[in-house]
Amino acid sequence: MATTFDIQLPHYSRGFHLITRDIVSQLPPLPESGLLVVFIKHTSAGLTINENADPDVRHDFQTFFNKLVPDGAPYFIHTLEGPDDMSAHIKASLIGSSVTIPIKNHRLNLGTWQGVYLGEFRDGGDTRKLSITIL
């Protein structure tokens, strides 16, 4: 049996942010074992799992992605919402829109140094909605 519900994240500035606590704080009691699927319902932000201890990793992610997909590139056609719009869509597709985390002993079974990142790719990003599914 699956349970699905939405949660709202607070506003985060552009960059990579650890949101593991934001997610866990809004979960019901978890089953003994299963899977947690987290899906972001937006096209200009993404989710990934990576280093949760050193904030330099999140800074380096931001630097790399901004260099890989620069805002306002002259070859972008979709520019109606500003110079960060198309680059945000591409970065979101590269990062992905969901993560799946095993559940073990009623807890998320993340590695010691793993956390869930929100990649916020817009300068004026709004609050973001996540769809949570517990299997």
PDB file of C-alpha atoms in Angstrom:
ATOM      1  CA  MET A   1       0.000   0.000   0.000  1.00  0.00           C
ATOM      2  CA  ALA A   2       1.231   3.500  -0.830  1.00  0.00           C
ATOM      3  CA  THR A   3       0.584   6.832   0.843  1.00  0.00           C
ATOM      4  CA  THR A   4       1.047  10.050  -1.130  1.00  0.00           C
ATOM      5  CA  PHE A   5       0.800  13.639   0.100  1.00  0.00           C
ATOM      6  CA  ASP A   6       2.301  17.042  -0.655  1.00  0.00           C
ATOM      7  CA  ILE A   7       4.528  19.192   1.526  1.00  0.00           C
ATOM      8  CA  GLN A   8       5.578  22.798   1.062  1.00  0.00           C
ATOM      9  CA  LEU A   9       9.191  23.893   1.424  1.00  0.00           C
ATOM     10  CA  PRO A  10      10.031  27.369   2.672  1.00  0.00           C
ATOM     11  CA  HIS A  11      11.541  29.821   0.197  1.00  0.00           C
ATOM     12  CA  TYR A  12      15.178  29.063  -0.522  1.00  0.00           C
ATOM     13  CA  SER A  13      17.526  31.392  -2.387  1.00  0.00           C
ATOM     14  CA  ARG A  14      19.247  30.256  -5.542  1.00  0.00           C
ATOM     15  CA  GLY A  15      21.736  27.465  -4.842  1.00  0.00           C
ATOM     16  CA  PHE A  16      21.903  23.983  -3.380  1.00  0.00           C
ATOM     17  CA  HIS A  17      20.262  23.482   0.016  1.00  0.00           C
ATOM     18  CA  LEU A  18      20.007  20.528   2.387  1.00  0.00           C
ATOM     19  CA  ILE A  19      16.308  19.808   2.853  1.00  0.00           C
ATOM     20  CA  THR A  20      16.450  16.428   4.595  1.00  0.00           C
ATOM     21  CA  ARG A  21      15.125  17.918   7.859  1.00  0.00           C
ATOM     22  CA  ASP A  22      12.375  19.789   5.997  1.00  0.00           C
ATOM     23  CA  ILE A  23      11.201  16.461   4.607  1.00  0.00           C
ATOM     24  CA  VAL A  24      11.634  14.303   7.729  1.00  0.00           C
ATOM     25  CA  SER A  25       9.860  16.851   9.939  1.00  0.00           C
ATOM     26  CA  GLN A  26       6.706  16.482   7.833  1.00  0.00           C
ATOM     27  CA  LEU A  27       6.635  12.690   7.526  1.00  0.00           C
ATOM     28  CA  PRO A  28       4.184  10.478   9.384  1.00  0.00           C
ATOM     29  CA  PRO A  29       5.601   7.461  11.257  1.00  0.00           C
ATOM     30  CA  LEU A  30       7.447   5.358   8.692  1.00  0.00           C
ATOM     31  CA  PRO A  31       6.943   1.621   8.162  1.00  0.00           C
ATOM     32  CA  GLU A  32       9.547  -0.937   9.275  1.00  0.00           C
ATOM     33  CA  SER A  33      10.824  -1.116   5.691  1.00  0.00           C
ATOM     34  CA  GLY A  34       9.896   0.363   2.357  1.00  0.00           C
ATOM     35  CA  LEU A  35      10.724   3.248   0.074  1.00  0.00           C
ATOM     36  CA  LEU A  36      10.287   6.998   0.259  1.00  0.00           C
ATOM     37  CA  VAL A  37       9.931   8.765  -3.079  1.00  0.00           C
ATOM     38  CA  VAL A  38      10.269  12.553  -3.110  1.00  0.00           C
ATOM     39  CA  PHE A  39       9.194  14.353  -6.302  1.00  0.00           C
ATOM     40  CA  ILE A  40       9.454  18.108  -6.891  1.00  0.00           C
ATOM     41  CA  LYS A  41       6.486  19.619  -8.710  1.00  0.00           C
ATOM     42  CA  HIS A  42       8.446  22.334 -10.519  1.00  0.00           C
ATOM     43  CA  THR A  43      10.500  22.636 -13.716  1.00  0.00           C
ATOM     44  CA  SER A  44      13.160  25.085 -12.526  1.00  0.00           C
ATOM     45  CA  ALA A  45      14.354  23.268  -9.397  1.00  0.00           C
ATOM     46  CA  GLY A  46      15.611  19.736  -8.825  1.00  0.00           C
ATOM     47  CA  LEU A  47      16.421  17.120  -6.193  1.00  0.00           C
ATOM     48  CA  THR A  48      19.518  15.030  -5.613  1.00  0.00           C
ATOM     49  CA  ILE A  49      21.323  13.228  -2.788  1.00  0.00           C
ATOM     50  CA  ASN A  50      24.878  14.102  -1.866  1.00  0.00           C
ATOM     51  CA  GLU A  51      27.308  15.249   0.877  1.00  0.00           C
ATOM     52  CA  ASN A  52      25.532  16.575   3.964  1.00  0.00           C
ATOM     53  CA  ALA A  53      28.480  17.694   6.123  1.00  0.00           C
ATOM     54  CA  ASP A  54      30.680  20.183   4.274  1.00  0.00           C
ATOM     55  CA  PRO A  55      28.830  23.231   2.861  1.00  0.00           C
ATOM     56  CA  ASP A  56      31.689  23.726   0.386  1.00  0.00           C
ATOM     57  CA  VAL A  57      30.237  20.817  -1.608  1.00  0.00           C
ATOM     58  CA  ARG A  58      26.977  22.722  -2.145  1.00  0.00           C
ATOM     59  CA  HIS A  59      28.954  25.839  -3.129  1.00  0.00           C
ATOM     60  CA  ASP A  60      31.003  23.814  -5.621  1.00  0.00           C
ATOM     61  CA  PHE A  61      27.832  22.281  -7.089  1.00  0.00           C
ATOM     62  CA  GLN A  62      26.456  25.795  -7.622  1.00  0.00           C
ATOM     63  CA  THR A  63      29.693  27.025  -9.219  1.00  0.00           C
ATOM     64  CA  PHE A  64      29.904  24.011 -11.530  1.00  0.00           C
ATOM     65  CA  PHE A  65      26.289  24.158 -12.732  1.00  0.00           C
ATOM     66  CA  ASN A  66      26.434  27.925 -13.312  1.00  0.00           C
ATOM     67  CA  LYS A  67      29.532  27.431 -15.452  1.00  0.00           C
ATOM     68  CA  LEU A  68      28.062  24.406 -17.275  1.00  0.00           C
ATOM     69  CA  VAL A  69      24.741  26.131 -18.074  1.00  0.00           C
ATOM     70  CA  PRO A  70      25.179  29.911 -17.918  1.00  0.00           C
ATOM     71  CA  ASP A  71      22.224  32.251 -17.524  1.00  0.00           C
ATOM     72  CA  GLY A  72      21.268  34.240 -20.590  1.00  0.00           C
ATOM     73  CA  ALA A  73      23.263  32.184 -23.076  1.00  0.00           C
ATOM     74  CA  PRO A  74      22.762  33.790 -26.509  1.00  0.00           C
ATOM     75  CA  TYR A  75      21.592  30.498 -28.036  1.00  0.00           C
ATOM     76  CA  PHE A  76      18.552  30.182 -25.695  1.00  0.00           C
ATOM     77  CA  ILE A  77      15.224  30.942 -27.377  1.00  0.00           C
ATOM     78  CA  HIS A  78      12.970  30.482 -24.324  1.00  0.00           C
ATOM     79  CA  THR A  79      13.722  33.757 -22.510  1.00  0.00           C
ATOM     80  CA  LEU A  80      10.289  35.199 -21.613  1.00  0.00           C
ATOM     81  CA  GLU A  81      10.815  34.842 -17.853  1.00  0.00           C
ATOM     82  CA  GLY A  82      14.328  36.261 -17.733  1.00  0.00           C
ATOM     83  CA  PRO A  83      17.925  35.172 -18.242  1.00  0.00           C
ATOM     84  CA  ASP A  84      17.814  32.484 -15.530  1.00  0.00           C
ATOM     85  CA  ASP A  85      14.691  30.759 -16.893  1.00  0.00           C
ATOM     86  CA  MET A  86      16.015  28.411 -19.590  1.00  0.00           C
ATOM     87  CA  SER A  87      19.217  27.692 -17.691  1.00  0.00           C
ATOM     88  CA  ALA A  88      17.059  26.719 -14.686  1.00  0.00           C
ATOM     89  CA  HIS A  89      15.033  24.279 -16.798  1.00  0.00           C
ATOM     90  CA  ILE A  90      18.183  22.621 -18.147  1.00  0.00           C
ATOM     91  CA  LYS A  91      19.808  22.371 -14.686  1.00  0.00           C
ATOM     92  CA  ALA A  92      16.599  20.866 -13.271  1.00  0.00           C
ATOM     93  CA  SER A  93      16.603  18.230 -16.010  1.00  0.00           C
ATOM     94  CA  LEU A  94      20.262  17.416 -15.387  1.00  0.00           C
ATOM     95  CA  ILE A  95      19.743  17.024 -11.613  1.00  0.00           C
ATOM     96  CA  GLY A  96      16.361  15.313 -11.857  1.00  0.00           C
ATOM     97  CA  SER A  97      12.953  15.727 -10.311  1.00  0.00           C
ATOM     98  CA  SER A  98      12.917  12.916  -7.741  1.00  0.00           C
ATOM     99  CA  VAL A  99      14.919  10.873  -5.274  1.00  0.00           C
ATOM    100  CA  THR A 100      14.132   7.450  -3.825  1.00  0.00           C
ATOM    101  CA  ILE A 101      15.356   6.556  -0.338  1.00  0.00           C
ATOM    102  CA  PRO A 102      15.096   3.134   1.325  1.00  0.00           C
ATOM    103  CA  ILE A 103      13.297   2.908   4.664  1.00  0.00           C
ATOM    104  CA  LYS A 104      14.799   0.579   7.281  1.00  0.00           C
ATOM    105  CA  ASN A 105      13.851   0.287  10.966  1.00  0.00           C
ATOM    106  CA  HIS A 106      11.245   3.069  10.572  1.00  0.00           C
ATOM    107  CA  ARG A 107      13.932   5.547   9.405  1.00  0.00           C
ATOM    108  CA  LEU A 108      15.369   6.812   6.155  1.00  0.00           C
ATOM    109  CA  ASN A 109      18.306   4.580   5.308  1.00  0.00           C
ATOM    110  CA  LEU A 110      20.671   7.284   4.061  1.00  0.00           C
ATOM    111  CA  GLY A 111      24.426   6.898   4.261  1.00  0.00           C
ATOM    112  CA  THR A 112      26.369   8.636   7.031  1.00  0.00           C
ATOM    113  CA  TRP A 113      27.271  11.640   4.881  1.00  0.00           C
ATOM    114  CA  GLN A 114      24.172  11.780   2.658  1.00  0.00           C
ATOM    115  CA  GLY A 115      21.416  14.359   2.579  1.00  0.00           C
ATOM    116  CA  VAL A 116      18.687  15.440   0.183  1.00  0.00           C
ATOM    117  CA  TYR A 117      19.487  18.611  -1.757  1.00  0.00           C
ATOM    118  CA  LEU A 118      17.099  21.083  -3.287  1.00  0.00           C
ATOM    119  CA  GLY A 119      18.726  22.644  -6.329  1.00  0.00           C
ATOM    120  CA  GLU A 120      17.024  26.038  -6.616  1.00  0.00           C
ATOM    121  CA  PHE A 121      17.972  27.397 -10.024  1.00  0.00           C
ATOM    122  CA  ARG A 122      15.998  30.657 -10.187  1.00  0.00           C
ATOM    123  CA  ASP A 123      17.048  33.969  -8.672  1.00  0.00           C
ATOM    124  CA  GLY A 124      13.462  34.662  -7.641  1.00  0.00           C
ATOM    125  CA  GLY A 125      12.436  31.092  -6.888  1.00  0.00           C
ATOM    126  CA  ASP A 126       9.229  30.730  -4.940  1.00  0.00           C
ATOM    127  CA  THR A 127       8.272  28.202  -2.293  1.00  0.00           C
ATOM    128  CA  ARG A 128       8.452  24.702  -3.734  1.00  0.00           C
ATOM    129  CA  LYS A 129       5.982  21.848  -3.426  1.00  0.00           C
ATOM    130  CA  LEU A 130       7.114  18.255  -3.012  1.00  0.00           C
ATOM    131  CA  SER A 131       5.011  15.150  -3.545  1.00  0.00           C
ATOM    132  CA  ILE A 132       5.935  12.467  -1.013  1.00  0.00           C
ATOM    133  CA  THR A 133       5.108   8.800  -1.581  1.00  0.00           C
ATOM    134  CA  ILE A 134       5.731   6.146   1.072  1.00  0.00           C
ATOM    135  CA  LEU A 135       5.696   2.565  -0.176  1.00  0.00           C
TER     136      LEU A 135
END
